[in-house]
Structure formats: structure tokens, C-alpha cells
Amino acid sequence: MTITPNHKVREYKDIIDQQLSTLFDDVTMNTRIKAAMSYSLTVGGKRVRPVLMMLTADAFGADVEKVRPVALALECVHTYSLIHDDLPAMDNDDYRRGKLTNHKQFDEATAILAGDALLTYSFQLISDATQLSAEEKVYALKRLSEVSGPLGMVGGQMYDLSYEQTDISLDQLEEVHDLKTGQLLIYALEMGAFLSHQPMEVIEAMKKAATAIGLTFQIQDDILDIIGDETALGKKVGSDVLNDKSTYPKLLGLDGAIKEKQKFVDETKKQLDFAGVLQTPLAQFIISLSERTV
Amino acid sequence: MTITPNHKVREYKDIIDQQLSTLFDDVTMNTRIKAAMSYSLTVGGKRVRPVLMMLTADAFGADVEKVRPVALALECVHTYSLIHDDLPAMDNDDYRRGKLTNHKQFDEATAILAGDALLTYSFQLISDATQLSAEEKVYALKRLSEVSGPLGMVGGQMYDLSYEQTDISLDQLEEVHDLKTGQLLIYALEMGAFLSHQPMEVIEAMKKAATAIGLTFQIQDDILDIIGDETALGKKVGSDVLNDKSTYPKLLGLDGAIKEKQKFVDETKKQLDFAGVLQTPLAQFIISLSERTV
């Protein structure tokens, strides 16, 4: 994924990378679980979710240091979901980002426990955050459990498994993506705004923007799987068609999918404008992601 | 396990059973994940942890209704740990309490997700508790992540897997049991006392009591695996010796294990006495559990 020159994106990504690489340095725990958690946390990744949260706080003029523990917690939840998704009983992937998946690097039992541990630890990170009030912590913890649990991401993964090899409608496709990947993006923008003490209608606009962003990214993925450049993408294209996967191009045709994507890009801009953050590094980053070709 | 006639134990167990059986009735979510979560929550069990928490609150004269959501959350965490423990990559058990394990009743992917969902939902239950202050919620959430995550239960499970077929010392054996099963018992008594506004030294005594209770139960299990009555226990005895498992009788001999158990029973009584709750249904329940023969 190309990231446009945006020094704040680089700065926040570096902070997250650095923090994740030292997250358990002073924590006494079983060395194997620590190694397995650290392995997946530091195997790489664009850190889109925590960077979005910090950019959102910055866009509203808040101290990004305040949201940092919540941003780290969100990346821990995202990482746990990848570890469990890769398991033999789920997607059965041996590699992710060119490195061995957790259960191949360690073993299956360790990967299950490392995922469990990262999920649990994310709640500890927020509970221990020094710059948040008790009320802010409770709301951040409550929303994290909602967006990542059976009402959110885990629910979406269950739908996704149920729908395999099944023809589904556009509404069902949107629900899967909204739950499976959209909810964590919502959390990123919502918490960035909430912890910056924005009024309810601004927080709602940011949540709507995040929903549109999630669907934009998904359609983009689907489109690139058809017209993307294999060399530039670094992965085979055409796998969705091969696997008869439900995608936007399959349901709407390629032109229809491109139009649908533009609809969500327009919606994103509208909501960011309403929230007063259209002329910010946050908006610049979001637009660059939705226009990526690799 | 025999439970002595103690009408409060029965009353609280019934409350927990009833609440768990209707926990998701009004919650809109994917029907398969709901079914899988509900299956394991209602498959039975003694509800020792939530009942202990409610008995503790009662022993300190607090309203047990206040701790109920926290007690339910604790049982959700315990249930998730059983679902993941039973998985093929872990203990590979087909049955638990005479019923199919989650991954046999559903499938492996669903069981992984149902465990993840229950763990996540437990934090939501506490966040949504109506009778707790924000400060109480944060402490309950922080401690739940500590006792159940890599610093607690998950860490203990990792040690347990690492130590399989290994000769370990008495100290190592105690650490495994303290983390794997002791920490959730600590949470039960600690939260019962904390939410009843007990002073720090009383809360500390209850945590020490819980540590001793956990080790008492474990030695009891180990002893019953040698001298227990198969018919009364409803399971085969002698499996620990067969599997060359590290146990108290293996390390200390049967007589030594019986003496070690008595040491922890005495410690439990001492701490409960210090906390002023030795003459309560809570103490009666704990003593009855440590004297069980089946």
C-alpha cells in the first residue's frame, strides 16, 4: 500500500512500531507466550488503525499521547484477530506479510493462547492508561468489547465463515465487511474524536466516515484483485474469482463496483467535512488509502 | 462435587444459571455465534467462581445484585478458557461434563470464535453494569484482564503446555496452578470484598485465602485421582500416574500431599478469620469443597 508523503503518518507509525516492540520489556510473564505475542506484534504492518486514531486526535487539536494506549490496544486486538484467522481451522495460512504465521513459527496451541493473551492484554492497556479519566476508560473499554466481540468483529468472522461458497446479497456483503473490518475502523475514528472531547454529532459523523472508509477499502481490495498489477501488489491477483468469493465486482460488475466505491469516497469526504477535518493530514491519509493502486 | 446444604449456595447458583441461560436473549447477533456461546455457557457446571464472589459480597453485608454482572463476566471467562482448552491443538477433548465439547458440537472454527466472543463479552458485561461507579468498573476490568491474560490464566496454560512430560519442582507446580486456576479464584474473592468497600488489608487477606483455596482444590484433585471412588467420581482414576503428570502425590508422596493440603486448609481458615468471615456461608462452602471425596 502506498502511503503518500505525510510526515505525521510516518511519525505516528514509528511511535506505534517502537511502542509495540518494547511493550512487554518490563512485564514479567511466561517467556514463550511473550515471544509469541511479540512476534506477531512486530512482524510488520501498516498500523492503519492506530495511526488513524492518532491522526483523528491530532485533527481535533488533542494531545496524541493521550490516545496512544488506546491506539496500541486497538492494534493488539487487530493482531490477535490475524493470529486466530490464520489458524488451520480458519483460513489455514502459512505466511502473512512474507513471514511465517504465528502457528507455523510456534505451534497451534501457542498461537491460540497468544491470540487470547493479546485480546486480554488490550483491555489492560486501556485500564492502565494514565491520561484518561475513569469515565473515559470505561467508555473506551465498553466500545472495544462491542466492536471486537460477537456484536462486532467476531460476529463478522462468523458470518464470513457461514457465507463461504454461498451467493449472498449486497446487503449481506456489506454487513459482513462492516462487522469484520469496519467496526475496528469505527473505533479508531470514534475514540480519536471522543477522547478529544468532540460533541456527539461530530463523533457520529466520524463513525459514519469510518463506515464508508471501511467499505471503500474493501471494494478497492476487490477491484485490485481483478485489475491490480501482480508485481506491484506482491501477490497473485484473481484469487477471489478462483475461489468464487462474493465480491463487489461479482455482484455489481467492475464498472458498478468502481461507481459504488466512488459513492463511499464521496460519503467519507462529506462526513469529514461536516466534522471540520477535511483539510487535515487525517483526510489526506484516508484519501490516499482509498486511491491506492497497489 | 458434593455441595453441603447451604441455601445461599443454591440460591446464587440458580441466579447464575438463570442469568446465563438468558444472557443473549435480547442481544442481536449472528445466530451461530450466539448458539455456540450459549451452548457452553449452559452445558452445566458448579458455578464455583461466581457463587464464591456472591457469597463473599454477602459475607461482607453487601448487595449481591451489585456484584452479579462481574460474577457473570467471570463465568464467561472461565467458560471461554474451557472451550479453548478442549480444542484439538490443546487437550483435544471430545466430551466435557458428559456433553460434546464446543468444537465437536459445532466445529473448530466456531469454537475458537465462541471462546474469543465470550472473553470479549465479559468485558462488555462489566462495562455495562449499572450499580458500579466508573472507578469500580475500571478496577474490575483491569483486574479481570490481569488474572485472565498472559500475566494470569493464559500464562499458566502456556506453562502447563511447556511442562508436559517434564519433571518440575514443587515451586514450579505451585506457579502453574496459581496462574492457571488460582488467579480466577483470587478474582472471585477479591472483587466480592472490593465491591463491598472492604479495607485493603481485608482484600489482601481474601486474596491470600483464595490462593490457598486454589492449591487446596488442586491437591484434592490430585489425591482423588489416586484414592477416589471411580463410580462416585463418575470418571476414571489413575490417569495422572498413567500420563506421568506432575502432581503433589508424585512430588511429595500421598501422605505428604495430604499434609500439604491440610497446610493450605489451615491457611485459608486463618485468612478468612482475619477478614472476619469465618462464621459465614462463604467459609462453610469453601470448607465443604476442600473436604469433598467425590
Coordinates of C-alpha atoms in Angstrom, one line a residue:
Chain A
M1 CA 0.0 0.0 0.0
T2 CA 1.5 3.4 -1.0
I3 CA 1.4 5.9 1.7
T4 CA 1.6 9.5 0.5
P5 CA 4.3 11.7 1.9
N6 CA 2.7 12.7 5.2
H7 CA 5.2 13.2 7.9
K8 CA 2.6 12.8 10.6
V9 CA 1.6 9.3 9.3
R10 CA 5.3 8.3 9.4
E11 CA 5.8 9.9 12.9
Y12 CA 2.8 8.1 14.4
K13 CA 3.6 4.8 12.7
D14 CA 7.1 5.0 14.1
I15 CA 5.7 5.7 17.6
I16 CA 3.4 2.7 17.3
D17 CA 6.2 0.4 15.9
Q18 CA 8.5 1.5 18.7
Q19 CA 6.0 1.1 21.4
L20 CA 4.9 -2.4 20.2
S21 CA 8.5 -3.6 20.0
T22 CA 9.1 -2.8 23.7
L23 CA 5.5 -3.4 25.0
F24 CA 6.4 -6.3 27.3
D25 CA 10.0 -5.4 28.1
D26 CA 9.3 -4.7 31.7
V27 CA 6.5 -7.2 32.1
T28 CA 7.2 -10.5 33.9
M29 CA 5.5 -13.3 32.2
N30 CA 6.0 -16.8 30.7
T31 CA 8.8 -16.3 28.1
R32 CA 7.1 -18.4 25.4
I33 CA 3.8 -16.5 25.5
K34 CA 5.7 -13.2 25.5
A35 CA 7.8 -14.3 22.5
A36 CA 4.7 -15.4 20.6
M37 CA 2.8 -12.2 21.3
S38 CA 5.8 -10.1 20.4
Y39 CA 6.4 -12.0 17.2
S40 CA 3.1 -11.1 15.7
L41 CA 3.0 -7.6 17.1
T42 CA 6.4 -6.8 15.4
V43 CA 6.1 -8.8 12.2
G44 CA 5.2 -5.6 10.4
G45 CA 2.1 -4.0 9.1
K46 CA 0.9 -0.6 8.1
R47 CA -0.6 0.2 11.6
V48 CA -3.5 1.9 9.8
R49 CA -5.9 1.7 12.8
P50 CA -3.7 3.2 15.5
V51 CA -2.3 5.8 13.0
L52 CA -5.9 6.8 12.1
M53 CA -6.8 7.2 15.8
M54 CA -3.8 9.4 16.4
L55 CA -4.4 11.4 13.3
T56 CA -8.0 11.9 14.3
A57 CA -7.0 13.2 17.8
D58 CA -4.4 15.5 16.1
A59 CA -7.0 16.7 13.6
F60 CA -9.2 17.8 16.6
G61 CA -6.2 19.5 18.2
A62 CA -5.9 17.0 21.1
D63 CA -2.7 15.5 22.6
V64 CA -2.0 12.3 20.6
E65 CA -0.1 11.0 23.7
K66 CA -3.5 10.7 25.4
V67 CA -4.9 8.3 22.9
R68 CA -1.7 6.3 22.4
P69 CA -2.5 3.5 24.9
V70 CA -6.0 3.1 23.2
A71 CA -4.4 3.0 19.8
L72 CA -1.9 0.3 21.0
A73 CA -4.8 -1.7 22.4
L74 CA -6.6 -1.5 19.0
E75 CA -3.5 -2.8 17.2
C76 CA -3.3 -5.6 19.8
V77 CA -6.9 -6.6 19.0
H78 CA -6.2 -6.4 15.3
T79 CA -3.1 -8.6 15.7
Y80 CA -5.0 -11.2 17.8
S81 CA -7.6 -11.4 15.1
L82 CA -5.0 -12.1 12.4
I83 CA -3.3 -14.8 14.5
H84 CA -6.7 -16.6 15.0
D85 CA -7.8 -16.0 11.4
D86 CA -4.6 -17.7 10.1
L87 CA -5.2 -20.9 12.2
P88 CA -5.6 -24.2 10.3
A89 CA -9.3 -24.4 11.4
M90 CA -9.9 -20.9 10.0
D91 CA -8.0 -19.6 6.9
N92 CA -5.1 -22.0 7.3
D93 CA -2.4 -19.6 6.1
D94 CA 1.3 -20.4 6.5
Y95 CA 2.6 -16.9 5.7
R96 CA 1.5 -13.4 6.4
R97 CA 3.5 -10.4 5.1
G98 CA 6.1 -12.8 3.9
K99 CA 6.8 -14.2 7.4
L100 CA 5.6 -17.4 8.9
T101 CA 2.2 -17.1 10.6
N102 CA 2.2 -17.5 14.4
H103 CA 1.2 -21.2 14.5
K104 CA 3.9 -22.0 11.9
Q105 CA 6.6 -20.1 13.8
F106 CA 5.5 -21.6 17.1
D107 CA 2.7 -24.1 17.2
E108 CA -1.1 -24.2 17.1
A109 CA -1.7 -24.2 20.9
T110 CA 0.7 -21.3 21.4
A111 CA -0.9 -19.3 18.6
I112 CA -4.4 -19.8 20.2
L113 CA -3.0 -18.7 23.5
A114 CA -1.0 -15.8 22.1
G115 CA -4.2 -14.5 20.4
D116 CA -6.2 -14.9 23.6
A117 CA -3.4 -13.1 25.5
L118 CA -3.2 -10.2 23.1
L119 CA -7.0 -9.7 23.2
T120 CA -7.0 -9.8 27.0
Y121 CA -3.9 -7.5 27.3
S122 CA -5.6 -4.8 25.2
F123 CA -8.1 -4.3 27.9
Q124 CA -5.3 -4.0 30.4
L125 CA -3.5 -1.3 28.3
I126 CA -6.6 0.9 28.4
S127 CA -7.3 0.2 32.1
D128 CA -3.7 1.3 32.9
A129 CA -3.7 4.4 30.7
T130 CA -2.5 7.3 32.8
Q131 CA -4.1 10.3 30.9
L132 CA -7.6 9.0 30.8
S133 CA -10.4 9.6 33.4
A134 CA -12.2 6.6 34.8
E135 CA -15.3 7.6 32.7
E136 CA -13.1 7.8 29.5
K137 CA -11.6 4.4 30.3
V138 CA -15.0 2.7 30.8
Y139 CA -16.3 4.1 27.5
A140 CA -13.1 3.1 25.6
L141 CA -13.3 -0.4 27.2
K142 CA -17.0 -0.8 26.6
R143 CA -16.7 0.2 22.9
L144 CA -13.6 -2.0 22.4
S145 CA -15.6 -5.0 23.6
E146 CA -18.5 -4.1 21.4
V147 CA -16.6 -3.5 18.2
S148 CA -14.3 -6.6 18.6
G149 CA -16.7 -9.1 20.2
P150 CA -19.8 -11.0 19.0
L151 CA -21.6 -7.8 18.1
G152 CA -18.6 -6.7 16.0
M153 CA -15.6 -8.3 14.5
V154 CA -16.0 -11.8 15.8
G155 CA -19.6 -11.7 14.6
G156 CA -18.4 -10.7 11.2
Q157 CA -15.9 -13.6 11.1
M158 CA -18.7 -16.0 11.9
Y159 CA -20.8 -14.6 9.1
D160 CA -17.9 -14.8 6.7
L161 CA -17.3 -18.5 7.5
S162 CA -21.1 -19.2 7.2
Y163 CA -21.3 -17.5 3.8
E164 CA -18.3 -19.4 2.2
Q165 CA -19.4 -20.8 -1.1
T166 CA -22.8 -19.1 -0.8
D167 CA -24.3 -16.5 -3.0
I168 CA -25.1 -13.5 -0.8
S169 CA -26.8 -10.2 -1.5
L170 CA -25.2 -6.8 -1.5
D171 CA -26.7 -6.1 1.9
Q172 CA -25.3 -9.2 3.4
L173 CA -21.9 -8.5 1.9
E174 CA -21.9 -5.0 3.4
E175 CA -22.9 -6.4 6.8
V176 CA -20.0 -8.9 6.8
H177 CA -17.5 -6.2 5.9
D178 CA -18.9 -3.7 8.3
L179 CA -18.6 -6.2 11.2
K180 CA -15.4 -7.9 10.2
T181 CA -13.3 -4.9 9.3
G182 CA -15.5 -1.8 9.6
Q183 CA -16.0 -1.9 13.3
L184 CA -12.4 -1.6 14.3
L185 CA -12.0 1.4 11.9
I186 CA -15.0 3.0 13.5
Y187 CA -13.4 2.5 16.9
A188 CA -10.2 4.3 15.6
L189 CA -12.0 7.4 14.4
E190 CA -14.7 7.3 17.2
M191 CA -12.1 7.2 20.0
G192 CA -9.9 9.8 18.4
A193 CA -12.9 12.2 18.4
F194 CA -14.3 11.1 21.8
L195 CA -11.1 11.4 23.6
S196 CA -10.7 14.9 22.0
H197 CA -14.0 15.9 23.7
Q198 CA -15.9 16.4 20.4
P199 CA -19.6 16.9 20.6
M200 CA -21.9 13.9 19.9
E201 CA -22.8 14.9 16.3
V202 CA -19.1 15.2 15.3
I203 CA -18.4 11.8 16.8
E204 CA -21.3 10.4 14.9
A205 CA -20.0 11.9 11.6
M206 CA -16.6 10.3 12.3
K207 CA -18.3 7.0 12.8
K208 CA -20.2 7.4 9.5
A209 CA -16.9 8.4 7.8
A210 CA -15.2 5.3 9.2
T211 CA -18.0 3.0 7.9
A212 CA -17.7 4.5 4.4
I213 CA -13.9 4.2 4.7
G214 CA -14.1 0.5 5.5
L215 CA -16.3 -0.2 2.6
T216 CA -14.1 1.9 0.3
F217 CA -11.1 -0.2 1.3
Q218 CA -13.0 -3.4 0.7
I219 CA -14.2 -2.5 -2.7
Q220 CA -10.7 -1.3 -3.5
D221 CA -9.3 -4.7 -2.5
D222 CA -11.9 -6.5 -4.6
I223 CA -11.1 -4.3 -7.6
L224 CA -7.3 -4.7 -7.3
D225 CA -7.8 -8.5 -7.2
I226 CA -9.2 -8.1 -10.8
I227 CA -7.2 -5.3 -12.3
G228 CA -4.2 -5.0 -10.0
D229 CA -0.6 -5.4 -11.0
E230 CA 0.7 -8.7 -9.6
T231 CA 4.3 -7.5 -9.4
A232 CA 3.5 -4.2 -7.7
L233 CA 1.0 -5.8 -5.3
G234 CA 3.4 -8.6 -4.4
K235 CA 0.6 -11.2 -4.5
K236 CA -1.4 -13.1 -7.0
V237 CA -4.5 -11.5 -8.4
G238 CA -7.6 -13.3 -9.4
S239 CA -7.9 -15.4 -6.3
D240 CA -11.4 -14.1 -5.5
V241 CA -12.8 -15.3 -8.9
L242 CA -10.9 -18.6 -8.5
N243 CA -12.4 -19.1 -5.0
D244 CA -15.9 -18.0 -6.2
K245 CA -15.8 -15.4 -3.4
S246 CA -18.6 -12.9 -3.0
T247 CA -17.2 -9.6 -4.0
Y248 CA -18.4 -6.2 -5.2
P249 CA -17.3 -6.7 -8.8
K250 CA -19.1 -10.1 -8.8
L251 CA -22.3 -8.6 -7.5
L252 CA -22.2 -5.2 -9.4
G253 CA -19.7 -5.8 -12.3
L254 CA -16.4 -4.0 -12.4
D255 CA -17.9 -0.6 -13.5
G256 CA -20.6 -0.9 -10.9
A257 CA -18.0 -1.6 -8.2
I258 CA -15.9 1.4 -9.3
K259 CA -19.1 3.6 -9.1
E260 CA -20.0 2.1 -5.7
K261 CA -16.5 2.8 -4.4
Q262 CA -16.8 6.5 -5.5
K263 CA -20.1 6.7 -3.6
F264 CA -18.3 5.8 -0.4
V265 CA -15.4 8.1 -1.1
D266 CA -17.9 11.0 -1.5
E267 CA -19.7 9.9 1.7
T268 CA -16.3 9.9 3.6
K269 CA -15.5 13.4 2.4
K270 CA -18.9 14.7 3.2
Q271 CA -18.7 13.4 6.8
L272 CA -15.1 14.6 7.3
D273 CA -16.2 18.0 6.0
F274 CA -19.2 18.0 8.5
A275 CA -16.7 17.2 11.3
G276 CA -14.5 20.1 10.2
V277 CA -11.4 17.9 9.4
L278 CA -11.4 17.7 5.6
Q279 CA -8.3 19.9 5.4
T280 CA -6.1 17.8 7.7
P281 CA -3.4 15.1 7.4
L282 CA -6.1 12.7 8.6
A283 CA -8.2 13.4 5.5
Q284 CA -5.1 13.4 3.3
F285 CA -4.2 9.9 4.6
I286 CA -7.7 8.5 4.1
I287 CA -8.0 9.8 0.6
S288 CA -4.5 8.4 -0.3
L289 CA -5.5 5.0 1.0
S290 CA -8.7 4.9 -1.0
E291 CA -6.8 5.8 -4.2
R292 CA -4.1 3.3 -3.8
T293 CA -3.3 1.1 -6.8
V294 CA -1.0 -1.3 -5.0
Chain B
M1 CA -18.7 -32.4 43.7
T2 CA -20.9 -32.6 46.8
I3 CA -22.2 -29.2 47.9
T4 CA -23.3 -29.1 51.5
P5 CA -26.8 -27.9 52.3
N6 CA -26.3 -24.2 52.1
H7 CA -29.3 -22.5 50.7
K8 CA -27.4 -19.4 49.7
V9 CA -25.1 -21.5 47.5
R10 CA -28.2 -23.0 45.8
E11 CA -29.8 -19.6 45.5
Y12 CA -26.8 -17.9 43.9
K13 CA -26.1 -20.9 41.6
D14 CA -29.7 -20.7 40.4
I15 CA -29.4 -17.0 39.8
I16 CA -26.2 -17.5 37.8
D17 CA -27.7 -20.4 35.8
Q18 CA -30.8 -18.4 35.0
Q19 CA -28.9 -15.3 34.0
L20 CA -26.5 -17.3 31.8
S21 CA -29.4 -19.1 30.1
T22 CA -31.0 -15.8 29.0
L23 CA -27.8 -13.7 28.7
F24 CA -28.1 -13.1 24.9
D25 CA -31.9 -13.2 24.6
D26 CA -32.3 -9.5 23.8
V27 CA -28.9 -9.2 22.0
T28 CA -28.9 -9.1 18.2
M29 CA -26.0 -11.0 16.8
N30 CA -25.1 -13.8 14.4
T31 CA -27.2 -16.8 15.3
R32 CA -24.4 -19.3 15.0
I33 CA -22.0 -17.5 17.4
K34 CA -24.9 -16.9 19.8
A35 CA -25.8 -20.6 19.7
A36 CA -22.2 -21.7 20.3
M37 CA -21.6 -19.2 23.2
S38 CA -24.9 -20.2 24.8
Y39 CA -24.2 -23.9 24.4
S40 CA -21.1 -23.9 26.5
L41 CA -22.5 -21.3 29.0
T42 CA -25.5 -23.6 29.7
V43 CA -23.9 -27.0 29.5
G44 CA -23.8 -27.2 33.2
G45 CA -21.1 -26.7 35.9
K46 CA -21.0 -25.9 39.5
R47 CA -20.5 -22.1 39.0
V48 CA -18.0 -22.2 41.9
R49 CA -16.4 -18.8 40.9
P50 CA -19.5 -16.6 40.5
V51 CA -21.0 -18.3 43.6
L52 CA -17.9 -17.6 45.6
M53 CA -18.0 -13.9 44.5
M54 CA -21.6 -13.5 45.5
L55 CA -21.0 -15.4 48.8
T56 CA -18.1 -13.0 49.6
A57 CA -20.2 -9.9 48.9
D58 CA -22.9 -11.4 51.1
A59 CA -20.4 -12.2 53.9
F60 CA -19.4 -8.6 54.0
G61 CA -23.1 -7.5 54.1
A62 CA -23.1 -6.0 50.6
D63 CA -25.9 -6.3 48.0
V64 CA -25.1 -9.4 45.9
E65 CA -27.0 -7.8 43.0
K66 CA -24.2 -5.3 42.7
V67 CA -21.6 -7.9 42.0
R68 CA -23.8 -10.1 39.8
P69 CA -22.6 -8.7 36.4
V70 CA -19.0 -9.1 37.5
A71 CA -19.7 -12.7 38.6
L72 CA -21.3 -13.4 35.2
A73 CA -18.3 -12.0 33.5
L74 CA -16.0 -14.3 35.5
E75 CA -18.0 -17.3 34.5
C76 CA -17.9 -16.2 30.8
V77 CA -14.1 -16.0 31.1
H78 CA -13.9 -19.5 32.8
T79 CA -16.2 -20.9 30.0
Y80 CA -14.1 -19.4 27.2
S81 CA -11.0 -21.0 28.8
L82 CA -12.6 -24.4 28.8
I83 CA -13.7 -24.1 25.1
H84 CA -10.2 -23.2 24.0
D85 CA -8.6 -25.8 26.4
D86 CA -10.7 -28.6 24.8
L87 CA -9.6 -27.8 21.2
P88 CA -7.7 -30.4 19.2
A89 CA -4.5 -28.4 19.4
M90 CA -4.8 -28.2 23.2
D91 CA -6.2 -31.0 25.3
N92 CA -8.2 -32.5 22.4
D93 CA -11.3 -33.5 24.5
D94 CA -14.5 -34.7 22.8
Y95 CA -16.6 -34.5 26.0
R96 CA -16.9 -32.3 29.0
R97 CA -19.5 -33.0 31.8
G98 CA -20.9 -35.8 29.6
K99 CA -21.7 -33.4 26.7
L100 CA -19.9 -32.8 23.5
T101 CA -17.3 -30.1 23.7
N102 CA -17.9 -27.0 21.7
H103 CA -15.8 -27.9 18.7
K104 CA -17.5 -31.4 18.5
Q105 CA -21.0 -29.9 18.8
F106 CA -20.2 -27.1 16.3
D107 CA -16.8 -27.1 14.6
E108 CA -13.3 -26.0 15.4
A109 CA -13.5 -22.5 13.8
T110 CA -16.8 -21.8 15.6
A111 CA -15.3 -23.0 18.9
I112 CA -12.3 -20.7 18.5
L113 CA -14.6 -17.7 17.7
A114 CA -17.1 -18.6 20.5
G115 CA -14.2 -18.6 23.0
D116 CA -13.0 -15.3 21.7
A117 CA -16.5 -13.9 21.8
L118 CA -17.1 -15.0 25.4
L119 CA -13.8 -13.5 26.5
T120 CA -14.6 -10.2 24.8
Y121 CA -18.2 -10.1 26.0
S122 CA -17.1 -10.5 29.6
F123 CA -15.5 -7.0 29.5
Q124 CA -18.8 -5.6 28.0
L125 CA -20.8 -7.1 30.9
I126 CA -18.7 -5.2 33.4
S127 CA -18.7 -2.0 31.4
D128 CA -22.5 -2.1 31.2
A129 CA -23.0 -2.9 35.0
T130 CA -25.5 -0.4 36.3
Q131 CA -24.7 -0.4 40.0
L132 CA -20.9 0.1 39.7
S133 CA -19.1 3.5 39.7
A134 CA -16.7 4.3 36.8
E135 CA -13.8 3.7 39.2
E136 CA -15.2 0.3 40.3
K137 CA -15.7 -0.7 36.7
V138 CA -12.1 0.3 35.7
Y139 CA -10.7 -1.7 38.6
A140 CA -12.9 -4.7 37.9
L141 CA -11.9 -4.6 34.2
K142 CA -8.2 -4.1 34.9
R143 CA -8.0 -7.0 37.4
L144 CA -10.0 -9.2 35.0
S145 CA -7.5 -8.7 32.2
E146 CA -4.6 -9.3 34.7
V147 CA -6.0 -12.5 36.2
S148 CA -7.1 -14.0 32.8
G149 CA -4.4 -12.8 30.4
P150 CA -0.7 -13.5 29.9
L151 CA 0.1 -12.4 33.5
G152 CA -2.6 -14.9 34.8
M153 CA -4.6 -17.8 33.4
V154 CA -3.3 -17.8 29.8
G155 CA 0.3 -17.6 31.2
G156 CA -0.5 -20.6 33.4
Q157 CA -1.8 -22.6 30.4
M158 CA 1.4 -21.8 28.5
Y159 CA 3.5 -23.1 31.4
D160 CA 1.3 -26.2 31.6
L161 CA 1.9 -27.0 27.9
S162 CA 5.6 -26.3 28.2
Y163 CA 5.9 -28.6 31.3
E164 CA 4.2 -31.6 29.7
Q165 CA 6.3 -34.7 30.1
T166 CA 8.8 -32.7 32.2
D167 CA 9.8 -33.2 35.8
I168 CA 9.2 -29.9 37.6
S169 CA 9.8 -28.7 41.1
L170 CA 7.1 -28.1 43.8
D171 CA 7.6 -24.3 43.3
Q172 CA 7.0 -24.7 39.5
L173 CA 4.0 -26.8 40.2
E174 CA 2.5 -24.2 42.5
E175 CA 3.2 -21.4 40.0
V176 CA 1.3 -23.3 37.2
H177 CA -1.7 -23.9 39.4
D178 CA -1.7 -20.4 40.9
L179 CA -1.7 -18.9 37.4
K180 CA -3.9 -21.4 35.6
T181 CA -6.7 -21.8 38.1
G182 CA -5.8 -19.7 41.2
Q183 CA -6.0 -16.3 39.6
L184 CA -9.7 -16.6 38.7
L185 CA -10.4 -17.7 42.3
I186 CA -8.5 -14.7 43.6
Y187 CA -10.6 -12.5 41.3
A188 CA -13.8 -14.0 42.8
L189 CA -12.9 -13.3 46.4
E190 CA -11.1 -10.0 45.7
M191 CA -14.0 -8.5 43.8
G192 CA -16.5 -9.7 46.3
A193 CA -14.5 -7.8 49.0
F194 CA -13.5 -4.8 46.9
L195 CA -17.1 -4.1 45.7
S196 CA -18.2 -4.4 49.3
H197 CA -15.8 -1.5 50.1
Q198 CA -13.6 -3.5 52.4
P199 CA -10.3 -2.0 53.6
M200 CA -7.1 -3.0 51.7
E201 CA -5.9 -5.5 54.4
V202 CA -9.1 -7.4 54.3
I203 CA -9.0 -7.6 50.5
E204 CA -5.4 -8.8 50.8
A205 CA -6.5 -11.5 53.3
M206 CA -9.2 -12.6 50.9
K207 CA -6.7 -12.9 48.0
K208 CA -4.4 -15.0 50.3
A209 CA -7.3 -17.2 51.2
A210 CA -8.2 -17.6 47.5
T211 CA -4.6 -18.6 46.7
A212 CA -4.7 -21.2 49.4
I213 CA -8.2 -22.4 48.3
G214 CA -6.9 -22.9 44.7
L215 CA -4.0 -25.0 45.9
T216 CA -6.2 -27.0 48.2
F217 CA -8.6 -27.8 45.4
Q218 CA -5.7 -28.9 43.2
I219 CA -4.1 -31.2 45.8
Q220 CA -7.6 -32.6 46.4
D221 CA -7.9 -33.4 42.7
D222 CA -4.5 -35.0 42.6
I223 CA -5.3 -37.1 45.7
L224 CA -8.7 -38.2 44.4
D225 CA -7.1 -39.3 41.2
I226 CA -5.3 -41.9 43.3
I227 CA -7.7 -42.9 46.1
G228 CA -11.0 -41.7 44.7
D229 CA -14.0 -43.9 44.0
E230 CA -14.4 -44.2 40.2
T231 CA -18.2 -44.8 40.5
A232 CA -18.8 -41.9 42.8
L233 CA -16.5 -39.6 40.8
G234 CA -18.0 -40.6 37.5
K235 CA -14.6 -40.7 35.9
K236 CA -11.6 -42.9 35.7
V237 CA -9.0 -42.5 38.4
G238 CA -5.2 -43.1 37.9
S239 CA -4.9 -41.0 34.7
D240 CA -2.3 -38.7 36.2
V241 CA 0.1 -41.6 37.0
L242 CA -0.7 -43.1 33.6
N243 CA 0.2 -39.8 31.9
D244 CA 3.2 -39.3 34.2
K245 CA 1.7 -35.9 35.1
S246 CA 3.4 -33.7 37.7
T247 CA 1.2 -33.9 40.8
Y248 CA 1.5 -33.3 44.5
P249 CA 1.4 -37.0 45.4
K250 CA 4.1 -37.6 42.8
L251 CA 6.4 -34.9 44.3
L252 CA 5.5 -35.4 48.0
G253 CA 4.1 -38.9 48.3
L254 CA 0.4 -39.5 49.2
D255 CA 0.9 -38.7 52.9
G256 CA 3.0 -35.7 52.1
A257 CA 0.3 -34.4 49.8
I258 CA -2.4 -34.9 52.4
K259 CA -0.3 -32.9 54.9
E260 CA 0.4 -30.2 52.3
K261 CA -3.4 -29.9 51.6
Q262 CA -4.1 -29.5 55.4
K263 CA -1.5 -26.7 55.5
F264 CA -3.5 -24.8 52.8
V265 CA -6.8 -25.5 54.5
D266 CA -5.4 -24.1 57.8
E267 CA -4.1 -21.0 55.9
T268 CA -7.5 -20.5 54.3
K269 CA -9.2 -20.6 57.7
K270 CA -6.6 -18.2 59.1
Q271 CA -7.1 -15.6 56.4
L272 CA -10.9 -15.9 56.5
D273 CA -10.8 -15.4 60.3
F274 CA -8.6 -12.3 59.8
A275 CA -11.1 -11.0 57.4
G276 CA -13.9 -11.7 59.9
V277 CA -15.9 -14.1 57.7
L278 CA -15.0 -17.5 59.2
Q279 CA -18.6 -17.9 60.5
T280 CA -20.4 -17.4 57.2
P281 CA -22.0 -19.4 54.4
L282 CA -18.9 -18.4 52.4
A283 CA -16.5 -20.2 54.8
Q284 CA -18.9 -23.1 55.1
F285 CA -18.9 -23.5 51.3
I286 CA -15.2 -23.3 51.0
I287 CA -14.5 -25.9 53.8
S288 CA -17.1 -28.2 52.2
L289 CA -15.3 -28.0 48.9
S290 CA -12.0 -28.7 50.4
E291 CA -13.3 -31.8 52.2
R292 CA -15.1 -33.3 49.2
T293 CA -14.5 -37.0 48.4
V294 CA -16.2 -37.0 45.0

